[in-house]
Coordinates of C-alpha atoms and ligand atoms in Angstrom, one line a residue:
M1 CA 50.8 -111.4 -18.8
I2 CA 49.0 -110.9 -15.5
F3 CA 51.6 -113.1 -13.9
Q4 CA 54.4 -111.0 -15.3
L5 CA 52.7 -107.7 -14.1
L6 CA 52.4 -109.2 -10.7
L7 CA 56.0 -110.5 -10.6
G8 CA 57.3 -107.3 -12.2
S9 CA 55.5 -105.2 -9.5
V10 CA 56.9 -107.4 -6.7
M11 CA 60.4 -107.2 -8.1
L12 CA 60.3 -103.4 -8.6
L13 CA 59.0 -103.0 -5.0
S14 CA 61.9 -105.1 -3.8
A15 CA 64.3 -103.0 -5.9
V16 CA 62.9 -99.9 -4.3
V17 CA 63.4 -101.5 -0.9
I18 CA 67.0 -102.3 -1.8
V19 CA 67.6 -98.7 -2.8
T20 CA 65.9 -97.1 0.3
V21 CA 66.9 -99.4 3.1
G22 CA 69.7 -101.6 1.8
D23 CA 73.3 -101.2 1.1
V24 CA 73.7 -101.1 -2.7
H25 CA 77.2 -102.5 -3.5
H26 CA 76.9 -102.6 -7.2
P27 CA 74.6 -99.8 -8.6
A28 CA 75.4 -101.0 -12.2
V29 CA 74.1 -104.5 -11.5
L30 CA 71.0 -103.0 -9.8
A31 CA 70.4 -100.9 -12.9
A32 CA 70.8 -103.9 -15.1
G33 CA 68.2 -105.7 -12.9
F34 CA 65.8 -102.8 -13.4
A35 CA 66.4 -102.9 -17.1
V36 CA 65.8 -106.6 -17.4
T37 CA 62.6 -106.3 -15.3
F38 CA 61.3 -103.5 -17.6
L39 CA 62.3 -105.5 -20.7
A40 CA 60.4 -108.6 -19.4
T41 CA 57.3 -106.5 -18.5
A42 CA 57.4 -104.6 -21.8
L43 CA 57.8 -107.8 -23.8
S44 CA 54.9 -109.4 -22.0
L45 CA 52.7 -106.5 -22.9
V46 CA 53.8 -105.9 -26.5
V47 CA 54.5 -109.3 -28.0
P48 CA 51.5 -111.2 -29.5
W49 CA 52.3 -114.3 -27.5
D50 CA 49.4 -116.4 -28.8
R51 CA 50.9 -116.3 -32.3
L52 CA 54.3 -117.5 -31.1
P53 CA 55.3 -121.1 -30.3
R54 CA 54.8 -122.3 -26.8
W55 CA 58.6 -122.5 -25.9
A56 CA 58.9 -118.8 -26.7
H57 CA 56.8 -118.0 -23.6
A58 CA 59.6 -119.3 -21.4
M59 CA 61.5 -116.1 -22.3
I60 CA 59.7 -114.0 -19.8
P61 CA 60.3 -116.2 -16.7
A62 CA 63.9 -116.6 -17.9
L63 CA 64.4 -112.8 -17.9
D64 CA 62.7 -112.5 -14.5
F65 CA 65.1 -115.2 -13.2
I66 CA 68.1 -113.1 -14.5
A67 CA 66.6 -109.9 -13.1
I68 CA 66.1 -111.4 -9.6
G69 CA 69.7 -112.7 -9.7
L70 CA 70.9 -109.2 -10.6
F71 CA 68.9 -107.6 -7.7
R72 CA 70.1 -110.2 -5.3
E73 CA 73.8 -109.6 -6.3
S74 CA 73.5 -105.7 -6.2
S75 CA 73.0 -105.5 -2.5
D76 CA 73.1 -107.3 0.8
V77 CA 69.3 -107.3 1.4
G78 CA 68.5 -110.9 2.4
G79 CA 65.6 -113.0 1.1
L80 CA 65.5 -111.6 -2.4
G81 CA 66.3 -115.1 -3.7
L82 CA 62.9 -116.2 -2.5
L83 CA 61.4 -114.3 -5.5
W84 CA 62.8 -117.1 -7.6
A85 CA 60.1 -119.3 -6.0
L86 CA 57.6 -117.2 -8.0
V87 CA 59.5 -117.9 -11.2
A88 CA 59.6 -121.6 -10.4
M89 CA 55.9 -121.6 -9.8
W90 CA 55.3 -119.8 -13.0
A91 CA 57.4 -122.3 -14.9
A92 CA 55.7 -125.3 -13.1
W93 CA 52.2 -123.9 -13.9
S94 CA 53.0 -123.1 -17.6
F95 CA 55.4 -125.8 -18.6
G96 CA 54.5 -128.8 -16.4
I97 CA 57.2 -131.3 -15.3
I98 CA 59.9 -130.0 -17.7
G99 CA 59.3 -126.4 -16.6
T100 CA 59.5 -127.5 -12.9
A101 CA 62.7 -129.5 -13.4
I102 CA 64.5 -126.9 -15.5
S103 CA 63.5 -124.0 -13.2
V104 CA 64.3 -125.7 -9.9
T105 CA 67.6 -127.0 -11.3
A106 CA 68.5 -123.6 -12.7
I107 CA 67.6 -121.8 -9.5
S108 CA 69.4 -124.3 -7.3
V109 CA 72.6 -124.3 -9.4
T110 CA 72.6 -120.5 -9.6
Y111 CA 71.9 -120.2 -5.9
W112 CA 74.8 -122.6 -5.0
W113 CA 77.2 -121.0 -7.5
L114 CA 76.5 -117.4 -6.3
N115 CA 76.9 -118.6 -2.7
L116 CA 80.2 -120.2 -3.5
L117 CA 81.4 -117.0 -5.0
A118 CA 80.2 -115.0 -2.0
P119 CA 82.8 -113.8 0.5
E120 CA 80.8 -115.4 3.4
P121 CA 79.4 -118.8 2.3
I122 CA 76.1 -119.7 3.9
A123 CA 75.5 -122.6 6.2
A124 CA 75.2 -126.1 4.5
G125 CA 71.6 -126.5 6.0
V126 CA 70.4 -123.3 4.3
A127 CA 72.1 -124.3 1.0
V128 CA 69.9 -127.5 1.0
I129 CA 66.7 -126.0 2.5
F130 CA 66.5 -123.1 0.1
P131 CA 66.4 -125.1 -3.1
L132 CA 64.2 -127.6 -1.3
I133 CA 61.6 -124.9 -0.5
I134 CA 61.7 -123.7 -4.1
G135 CA 61.3 -127.3 -5.3
V136 CA 58.4 -128.0 -3.0
L137 CA 56.6 -124.8 -4.0
A138 CA 57.2 -125.7 -7.7
V139 CA 55.9 -129.3 -7.2
I140 CA 52.8 -128.0 -5.3
T141 CA 52.1 -125.6 -8.2
L142 CA 52.7 -128.4 -10.7
V143 CA 50.1 -130.7 -8.9
M144 CA 47.6 -127.8 -8.7
A145 CA 48.2 -127.0 -12.4
Q146 CA 47.7 -130.7 -13.3
R147 CA 44.5 -130.8 -11.3
A148 CA 43.3 -127.6 -12.8
D149 CA 44.2 -129.0 -16.2
G150 CA 42.2 -132.2 -15.4
Q151 CA 39.2 -130.2 -14.3
R152 CA 39.5 -128.0 -17.4
T153 CA 39.6 -131.1 -19.6
L154 CA 36.6 -132.5 -17.8
L155 CA 34.8 -129.2 -18.1
E156 CA 35.6 -129.0 -21.8
R157 CA 34.4 -132.6 -22.3
Q158 CA 31.2 -131.8 -20.5
S159 CA 30.6 -128.7 -22.4
H160 CA 31.3 -130.5 -25.6
A161 CA 28.8 -133.2 -24.6
L162 CA 26.3 -130.5 -23.6
Q163 CA 26.8 -128.8 -26.9
Q164 CA 26.2 -132.0 -28.8
A165 CA 23.1 -132.7 -26.7
A166 CA 21.8 -129.2 -27.4
T167 CA 22.5 -129.6 -31.2
R168 CA 20.7 -132.9 -31.2
A169 CA 17.8 -131.4 -29.3
R170 CA 17.7 -128.5 -31.8
E171 CA 17.8 -130.9 -34.7
Q172 CA 15.0 -133.0 -33.2
E173 CA 13.0 -129.9 -32.5
N174 CA 13.4 -128.8 -36.1
L175 CA 12.5 -132.3 -37.3
L176 CA 9.4 -132.3 -35.1
A177 CA 8.4 -128.8 -36.2
G178 CA 8.9 -129.9 -39.9
V179 CA 6.7 -132.9 -39.4
L180 CA 4.1 -131.0 -37.5
D181 CA 4.0 -128.3 -40.2
A182 CA 3.7 -130.9 -43.0
V183 CA 0.6 -132.6 -41.6
D184 CA -2.8 -131.4 -42.5
F185 CA -4.2 -131.3 -39.0
G186 CA -3.8 -128.6 -36.4
V187 CA -1.8 -129.4 -33.3
V188 CA -1.7 -127.2 -30.2
R189 CA 0.1 -128.0 -27.0
F190 CA -0.5 -126.1 -23.7
D191 CA 0.9 -126.3 -20.2
S192 CA -1.1 -127.1 -17.1
D193 CA -2.1 -123.4 -16.8
G194 CA -3.6 -123.5 -20.4
V195 CA -0.8 -121.4 -21.9
T196 CA 0.1 -122.4 -25.5
T197 CA 3.6 -123.9 -25.8
V198 CA 3.7 -125.5 -29.3
T199 CA 1.5 -125.0 -32.4
N200 CA 1.9 -125.9 -36.0
E201 CA 1.0 -124.0 -39.2
T202 CA -2.2 -125.8 -39.8
H203 CA -3.4 -124.9 -36.4
H204 CA -2.8 -121.2 -37.3
T205 CA -4.7 -121.6 -40.6
L206 CA -7.6 -123.3 -38.9
Q207 CA -7.5 -120.6 -36.2
Q208 CA -7.8 -117.9 -38.8
T209 CA -10.9 -119.7 -40.2
R210 CA -12.3 -119.7 -36.7
D211 CA -11.5 -116.1 -36.1
C212 CA -13.2 -115.1 -39.4
A213 CA -16.4 -116.8 -38.3
A214 CA -16.0 -116.3 -34.6
A215 CA -19.4 -114.5 -34.3
A216 CA -21.3 -117.6 -35.5
V217 CA -20.3 -121.0 -34.0
Y218 CA -22.7 -123.9 -34.0
R219 CA -22.8 -127.4 -32.4
A220 CA -22.4 -130.6 -34.4
D221 CA -26.1 -130.4 -35.6
G222 CA -25.1 -127.2 -37.5
V223 CA -27.9 -125.1 -36.1
T224 CA -27.6 -124.9 -32.3
P225 CA -25.4 -121.9 -31.5
L226 CA -22.4 -122.5 -29.3
E227 CA -21.0 -120.2 -26.6
L228 CA -17.4 -119.2 -27.2
D229 CA -16.6 -120.7 -23.8
D230 CA -17.7 -124.1 -25.0
L231 CA -15.4 -124.0 -28.0
P232 CA -13.1 -127.1 -28.2
L233 CA -9.9 -125.1 -27.6
A234 CA -11.4 -123.3 -24.6
R235 CA -12.5 -126.6 -23.1
A236 CA -9.2 -128.3 -23.8
R237 CA -7.4 -125.5 -22.1
R238 CA -9.7 -126.0 -19.1
G239 CA -8.4 -129.6 -18.9
E240 CA -11.3 -131.4 -20.6
T241 CA -10.7 -134.3 -22.8
F242 CA -12.9 -135.3 -25.8
D243 CA -13.0 -137.2 -29.0
S244 CA -13.8 -136.0 -32.5
E245 CA -15.9 -133.0 -31.3
L246 CA -17.5 -131.4 -34.3
V247 CA -18.1 -127.6 -34.5
W248 CA -19.5 -125.5 -37.4
Y249 CA -18.1 -122.0 -38.0
G250 CA -20.3 -119.7 -40.1
E251 CA -24.0 -119.2 -40.6
P252 CA -26.1 -122.2 -41.7
G253 CA -26.2 -122.2 -45.5
G254 CA -23.6 -119.5 -45.7
A255 CA -20.8 -119.7 -48.2
G256 CA -17.4 -120.5 -46.6
R257 CA -19.0 -122.4 -43.8
R258 CA -16.4 -124.7 -42.2
A259 CA -16.7 -127.8 -40.0
L260 CA -13.9 -128.5 -37.6
Q261 CA -13.3 -131.7 -35.7
A262 CA -11.2 -131.7 -32.6
T263 CA -9.8 -134.2 -30.1
A264 CA -8.2 -133.3 -26.8
R265 CA -6.0 -135.3 -24.5
R266 CA -4.1 -134.6 -21.2
V267 CA -0.3 -135.1 -21.1
T268 CA 1.5 -136.6 -18.1
D269 CA 5.2 -136.7 -17.3
P270 CA 7.0 -140.0 -16.4
S271 CA 6.0 -139.6 -12.8
G272 CA 2.3 -139.4 -13.8
A273 CA 1.8 -135.8 -13.0
D274 CA -0.4 -133.7 -15.3
V275 CA 1.8 -131.4 -17.3
G276 CA -0.8 -129.9 -19.7
G277 CA -2.8 -131.0 -22.7
I278 CA -2.7 -131.4 -26.4
M279 CA -5.5 -130.7 -29.0
V280 CA -5.6 -132.0 -32.5
S281 CA -8.0 -130.5 -35.0
R282 CA -8.8 -130.9 -38.7
D283 CA -11.0 -129.4 -41.3
A284 CA -14.0 -131.8 -41.7
T285 CA -16.1 -129.6 -44.0
A286 CA -15.8 -131.8 -47.2
E287 CA -16.7 -135.0 -45.5
Q288 CA -19.5 -133.5 -43.4
L289 CA -21.1 -131.9 -46.5
A290 CA -20.8 -135.2 -48.3
L291 CA -22.4 -137.0 -45.4
R292 CA -25.2 -134.4 -45.2
A293 CA -25.7 -134.6 -49.0
R294 CA -26.1 -138.3 -48.7
E295 CA -28.6 -138.0 -45.9
D296 CA -30.5 -135.4 -47.8
L297 CA -30.6 -137.7 -50.8
I298 CA -31.9 -140.6 -48.7
A299 CA -34.4 -138.3 -47.0
S300 CA -35.8 -136.8 -50.2
V301 CA -35.9 -140.0 -52.1
S302 CA -37.7 -141.8 -49.3
H303 CA -40.1 -138.9 -49.0
E304 CA -40.9 -138.9 -52.6
L305 CA -41.5 -142.7 -52.7
R306 CA -44.2 -142.2 -50.2
T307 CA -46.6 -140.3 -52.4
P308 CA -47.0 -142.8 -55.2
L309 CA -47.0 -145.6 -52.7
T310 CA -49.8 -144.0 -50.8
S311 CA -51.7 -143.7 -54.1
I312 CA -51.1 -147.4 -54.9
L313 CA -52.3 -148.4 -51.5
G314 CA -55.5 -146.2 -51.9
Y315 CA -56.3 -147.9 -55.3
L316 CA -55.6 -151.4 -53.9
E317 CA -58.0 -150.7 -51.0
L318 CA -60.6 -149.5 -53.6
A319 CA -60.1 -152.6 -55.7
L320 CA -60.4 -154.8 -52.6
D321 CA -63.8 -153.1 -51.8
D322 CA -65.2 -154.7 -55.0
E323 CA -67.2 -157.8 -53.9
A324 CA -67.2 -159.3 -57.4
L325 CA -63.5 -160.2 -57.0
T326 CA -62.6 -163.8 -57.5
A327 CA -60.8 -165.4 -54.5
P328 CA -57.4 -165.7 -56.2
T329 CA -57.5 -162.1 -57.4
R330 CA -58.5 -161.0 -53.9
R331 CA -55.6 -162.9 -52.3
G332 CA -53.2 -161.5 -54.9
L333 CA -54.4 -157.9 -54.2
Q334 CA -54.1 -158.5 -50.4
V335 CA -50.5 -159.7 -50.8
A336 CA -49.8 -156.5 -52.9
E337 CA -51.5 -154.3 -50.2
R338 CA -49.5 -156.0 -47.4
N339 CA -46.2 -155.5 -49.1
A340 CA -47.0 -151.9 -50.1
G341 CA -47.9 -151.3 -46.5
R342 CA -44.6 -152.8 -45.4
L343 CA -42.7 -150.7 -47.9
L344 CA -44.4 -147.6 -46.4
E345 CA -43.2 -148.5 -43.0
L346 CA -39.6 -149.1 -44.2
I347 CA -39.6 -145.6 -45.8
A348 CA -40.9 -144.1 -42.6
E349 CA -38.0 -145.8 -40.8
V350 CA -35.4 -144.4 -43.3
L351 CA -36.9 -141.0 -42.9
T352 CA -36.6 -141.1 -39.1
A353 CA -33.0 -142.3 -39.3
S354 CA -32.0 -139.4 -41.4
A355 CA -34.0 -136.9 -39.4
D356 CA -30.9 -135.1 -38.0
S357 CA -30.0 -133.8 -41.4
R358 CA -31.1 -130.1 -41.6
L359 CA -29.2 -128.7 -44.4
G360 CA -30.9 -127.5 -47.6
I361 CA -31.2 -129.9 -50.6
E362 CA -29.6 -129.0 -53.9
V363 CA -32.3 -129.5 -56.5
R364 CA -31.3 -130.1 -60.1
I365 CA -34.1 -129.6 -62.7
A366 CA -34.3 -130.1 -66.4
P367 CA -37.0 -127.6 -67.5
Q368 CA -38.7 -127.5 -70.9
P369 CA -41.8 -125.8 -72.2
A370 CA -44.7 -127.9 -71.0
E371 CA -48.4 -127.9 -70.3
V372 CA -48.7 -127.5 -66.5
S373 CA -52.3 -128.5 -66.2
E374 CA -51.3 -132.1 -67.1
P375 CA -49.4 -133.0 -63.9
V376 CA -52.0 -131.1 -61.9
L377 CA -54.8 -133.3 -63.2
A378 CA -52.7 -136.4 -62.9
A379 CA -52.0 -135.6 -59.2
I380 CA -55.7 -135.1 -58.6
E381 CA -56.5 -138.4 -60.0
A382 CA -53.8 -140.1 -58.0
A383 CA -55.1 -138.5 -54.8
Q384 CA -58.7 -139.4 -55.4
P385 CA -58.8 -142.8 -53.6
R386 CA -57.3 -141.4 -50.4
A387 CA -59.7 -138.4 -50.5
R388 CA -62.6 -140.7 -51.0
A389 CA -61.5 -142.9 -48.1
R390 CA -61.8 -139.8 -45.9
G391 CA -65.1 -138.8 -47.5
M392 CA -63.5 -135.8 -49.1
T393 CA -64.0 -134.5 -52.6
I394 CA -61.3 -133.0 -54.9
D395 CA -62.6 -130.4 -57.3
G396 CA -60.3 -129.8 -60.3
A397 CA -62.8 -127.5 -62.1
G398 CA -60.4 -124.5 -61.8
V399 CA -57.6 -126.2 -63.7
E400 CA -57.0 -124.3 -66.9
H401 CA -54.4 -124.6 -69.7
A402 CA -51.1 -123.0 -68.7
R403 CA -47.7 -123.4 -70.3
A404 CA -44.4 -122.9 -68.5
N405 CA -40.8 -123.8 -68.8
V406 CA -40.8 -126.6 -66.2
D407 CA -39.4 -130.0 -65.2
L408 CA -42.8 -131.9 -65.3
P409 CA -42.0 -134.8 -62.9
R410 CA -40.7 -132.2 -60.4
V411 CA -43.9 -130.1 -60.7
R412 CA -45.9 -133.2 -60.3
Q413 CA -44.0 -133.9 -57.1
V414 CA -44.9 -130.5 -55.7
I415 CA -48.6 -130.9 -56.5
D416 CA -48.6 -134.4 -55.0
N417 CA -47.2 -133.0 -51.8
L418 CA -49.7 -130.1 -51.5
L419 CA -52.6 -132.4 -52.4
G420 CA -51.4 -135.1 -50.0
N421 CA -51.2 -132.5 -47.2
A422 CA -54.7 -131.2 -48.0
V423 CA -56.1 -134.7 -47.8
K424 CA -54.1 -135.5 -44.6
Y425 CA -54.8 -132.3 -42.7
G426 CA -58.2 -131.3 -44.2
N427 CA -61.5 -132.1 -42.5
G428 CA -63.0 -135.5 -43.2
D429 CA -66.0 -135.0 -45.5
G430 CA -64.5 -131.6 -46.5
R431 CA -63.5 -130.4 -50.0
I432 CA -60.4 -129.6 -51.8
D433 CA -60.3 -127.1 -54.7
V434 CA -57.4 -127.3 -57.1
G435 CA -56.8 -124.5 -59.7
C436 CA -54.3 -123.7 -62.4
T437 CA -54.1 -120.5 -64.5
D438 CA -51.7 -118.3 -66.5
D439 CA -52.1 -114.5 -66.0
G440 CA -49.4 -113.7 -68.7
D441 CA -46.7 -113.1 -66.1
H442 CA -47.0 -116.1 -64.0
V443 CA -48.5 -119.6 -63.9
W444 CA -50.4 -120.0 -60.7
I445 CA -51.4 -123.4 -59.1
A446 CA -53.6 -123.3 -56.1
V447 CA -54.6 -126.1 -53.7
R448 CA -57.2 -125.0 -51.2
D449 CA -58.7 -127.1 -48.4
D450 CA -61.4 -126.2 -45.8
G451 CA -59.6 -127.9 -43.0
P452 CA -58.6 -126.5 -39.6
G453 CA -56.0 -124.2 -41.1
I454 CA -52.6 -123.2 -39.7
A455 CA -51.7 -121.1 -36.7
A456 CA -50.1 -117.7 -37.4
E457 CA -46.9 -118.7 -35.4
D458 CA -46.4 -121.9 -37.5
I459 CA -46.6 -120.2 -40.9
P460 CA -43.0 -118.7 -40.9
R461 CA -41.6 -122.1 -40.1
L462 CA -43.7 -124.3 -42.3
F463 CA -41.0 -124.6 -45.0
E464 CA -38.2 -125.6 -42.7
R465 CA -37.0 -129.1 -43.0
F466 CA -38.6 -131.5 -40.5
Y467 CA -40.9 -128.8 -39.1
R468 CA -44.3 -130.0 -38.1
S469 CA -46.8 -127.8 -36.4
E470 CA -47.5 -128.6 -32.7
R471 CA -51.1 -129.2 -33.3
V472 CA -50.3 -131.9 -36.0
R473 CA -47.6 -133.5 -33.9
K474 CA -50.2 -134.2 -31.2
T475 CA -52.3 -136.2 -33.7
S476 CA -51.8 -139.6 -35.2
I477 CA -51.3 -138.2 -38.7
H478 CA -48.0 -139.4 -40.1
G479 CA -45.5 -137.0 -41.6
S480 CA -41.9 -136.1 -41.8
G481 CA -41.9 -132.3 -42.1
L482 CA -40.0 -132.6 -45.4
G483 CA -42.7 -132.2 -48.1
L484 CA -43.1 -128.4 -48.0
A485 CA -39.3 -127.9 -47.8
I486 CA -38.6 -130.1 -50.8
S487 CA -41.6 -128.5 -52.7
R488 CA -40.2 -125.0 -52.1
D489 CA -36.7 -126.0 -53.1
I490 CA -38.1 -127.4 -56.4
V491 CA -40.3 -124.3 -57.1
R492 CA -37.4 -121.9 -56.3
A493 CA -35.2 -123.9 -58.7
H494 CA -37.8 -122.9 -61.3
R495 CA -37.3 -119.3 -60.2
G496 CA -40.8 -119.3 -58.6
D497 CA -42.1 -119.5 -55.1
I498 CA -44.7 -121.1 -52.8
L499 CA -47.0 -118.9 -50.7
V500 CA -49.4 -119.9 -48.0
R501 CA -52.6 -118.2 -46.8
S502 CA -54.4 -119.7 -43.9
E503 CA -56.4 -118.8 -40.9
P504 CA -57.2 -121.2 -38.1
G505 CA -60.7 -122.6 -38.7
S506 CA -61.1 -121.5 -42.3
G507 CA -58.8 -123.8 -44.2
S508 CA -55.5 -123.3 -46.0
T509 CA -54.5 -122.2 -49.5
F510 CA -51.1 -123.1 -51.0
L511 CA -50.2 -121.1 -54.1
V512 CA -47.4 -122.1 -56.4
R513 CA -46.1 -119.3 -58.6
L514 CA -44.0 -120.1 -61.7
P515 CA -42.7 -117.8 -64.4
S516 CA -45.1 -117.9 -67.4
L517 CA -43.6 -119.1 -70.7
A518 CA -44.2 -115.6 -72.1
T519 CA -42.0 -114.0 -69.6
E520 CA -39.2 -116.6 -69.8
P521 CA -35.9 -115.1 -71.2
G522 CA -35.5 -116.2 -74.8
A523 CA -39.2 -117.3 -75.1
Ligands
ADP1 P1 -45.5 -133.5 -43.3 O1 -46.8 -133.3 -43.9 O2 -44.8 -134.7 -43.7 O3 -45.5 -133.2 -41.8 P2 -44.9 -131.0 -44.7 O4 -43.6 -130.3 -44.9 O5 -45.6 -131.4 -46.0 O6 -44.6 -132.3 -43.8 O7 -45.8 -130.1 -43.9 C1 -45.3 -129.4 -42.8 C2 -46.3 -129.0 -41.8 O8 -47.2 -128.0 -42.3 C3 -47.3 -130.2 -41.4 O9 -46.7 -131.0 -40.4 C4 -48.5 -129.4 -41.0 O10 -48.3 -129.0 -39.6 C5 -48.5 -128.2 -41.8 N1 -49.4 -128.3 -43.0 C6 -49.0 -128.5 -44.2 N2 -50.1 -128.5 -45.1 C7 -51.2 -128.2 -44.3 C8 -52.6 -128.1 -44.5 N3 -53.1 -128.2 -45.8 N4 -53.4 -127.8 -43.5 C9 -52.8 -127.7 -42.2 N5 -51.5 -127.8 -41.9 C10 -50.7 -128.1 -42.9

C-alpha cells in the first residue's frame, strides 16, 4: 500500500508536469491514465489485500504499468517510461524471479512495440539500453529482496529459538518454584548486595514465626538473648557462612516457642566470582524439645539415684566401722562400698554431660490420700549415717501426723533433697530439725539447719536448674544445682510450693506447703 501511494504520487506529479510544461497530444489518453492511477490507488486503500490470494496483489502494479503507458503516450514529455522501473522493482520485490521476468518482459515488449508505432523510431542503442536498465534495476531489487528475505527467515528462526528458550526457562523456573514450595525447609537466595532474589513459601511461614517473636530471640542454649543483628538471616546477608545454626524464638518456657536451624552458603558463578548467598532454614522445635526432654530425663534420673546411693554408702561406712566383722564380711562390704562409690562417680559424670539442659522438667505424679509423716520419717532415717559422719544430729520430734493427697515416692524425693542439702551445707556438729504438721488448710513440712545460711542475692535463683551459690561453688561440696529445681517441680505438680527463709550466719529453713486433704476438691 505504501508502495502504491508513493508510486501513485510520483505518477500524478509527472502527469501534472505533462499538463503544465508538456505538449499534450491526446487529452483523452491522459485522462485515462489519471483514471487508472486513481483506480489503482483507491483499490490499494480499500481492498483487504491480506484476505486475497497472493497473485491478486499483482493487479496494482499491472494497473500502474498501464497508467504509465497511457501517460507516456498522451504527450511528448521524455523519460516517463522510466517510471516503469518502479513497477518492475515492485514486481521483483513482491513476486521474486517470476515477477522480475514477467515485469521486465512486459515493459521491454511494450516499450519496443510503442516505439515501433512511434512516428520517429528511437535509436537502436536506446532500444536496448532502456530495457537493460529496467532489467538491472529489477534484478538488483530481486537480490535485495532475497537477502532481506533470508535475513527475515534468519530473524524469525532466531526469534523462534529465543521464544523456545524463554518458554523452557519459564517452565524450569515454574518447576523449581514448585519444588521449592513443596519442601518443608525455607530457602532464601540473595545477591551480593544482600537483596533477596528468590524465596519459597516455607521461608515466608518461618519468617512469620520469627516476626511474631522478634522481640525475644535466644541463642542455641535457649536462654542467652540474641541481638537482631546476629540473626542467621542478617549474618547470611552480610556474607557469613555457617552450618546448622540454632536460634530460639520466644520466651523460655513460653507457649509457641520455636527453634529454627539455619545453614548459609556463598554462591559463585562459573568464573568463581561471588554472586550472593543462599540460606536454608527449618523448624527444629520438635526435635530440640525431644532432645531436651531426654536430657532432662537423664539429668533428673541421675540426680535422684544419688540420694539413695549416698544413703547406702553411709550405712556401708557405718557397718565397716564395726570391729567385730569377720574378714570375709568386711571384704564383701568393702567391695560393695567401692562399687557404690564408683556408681556415684558415674552419676556425677552423666549429670555434668547433661548440664547444658536448662528447660523445665515435666513432672507426672499419681497422687492418692496418704500419711505424709511416713516418708518424712523414712528420709530422716536414711540421712542419719551421713549426718552422724559429719557429727550432726537430725531431730524429727516435730513430725506430726498429716494426711494429704500425694504421690508418696515423689514427696520422699523432695524430703531427701532438702535433708541432703541440710547435711551437706549445714555446719559440722550442728543440728537439723525436721517438722511436719497439718493446719487444716495445708500440710507443712519444714527442714531447718543451723548452717551458714544463704545470701539474699542467691535466694531468688536457688530454684533455677543448675544454679549453685557462689559460696558453695568455691567449696569442695559436690552438687549439681538440680535438687531444689526438681523438688519445686514436684511440689508444684501437687499444687503446693516450696519457700525458703534464710539469713547468712543463722541457718536456713525450707518449707514445703501442700494442700491438706480436707481442702482437696472432692475430699
Ligand atoms: P546442689 O545441692 O546439688 O548444688 P540444689 O538445687 O539442691 O543443688 O541446691 C542449690 C543451691 O542452693 C546449692 O548449691 C546451695 O548453694 C544452696 N542451698 C541449698 N540448700 C542449702 C542449705 N540448707 N544451706 C545453704 N545453702 C543451700
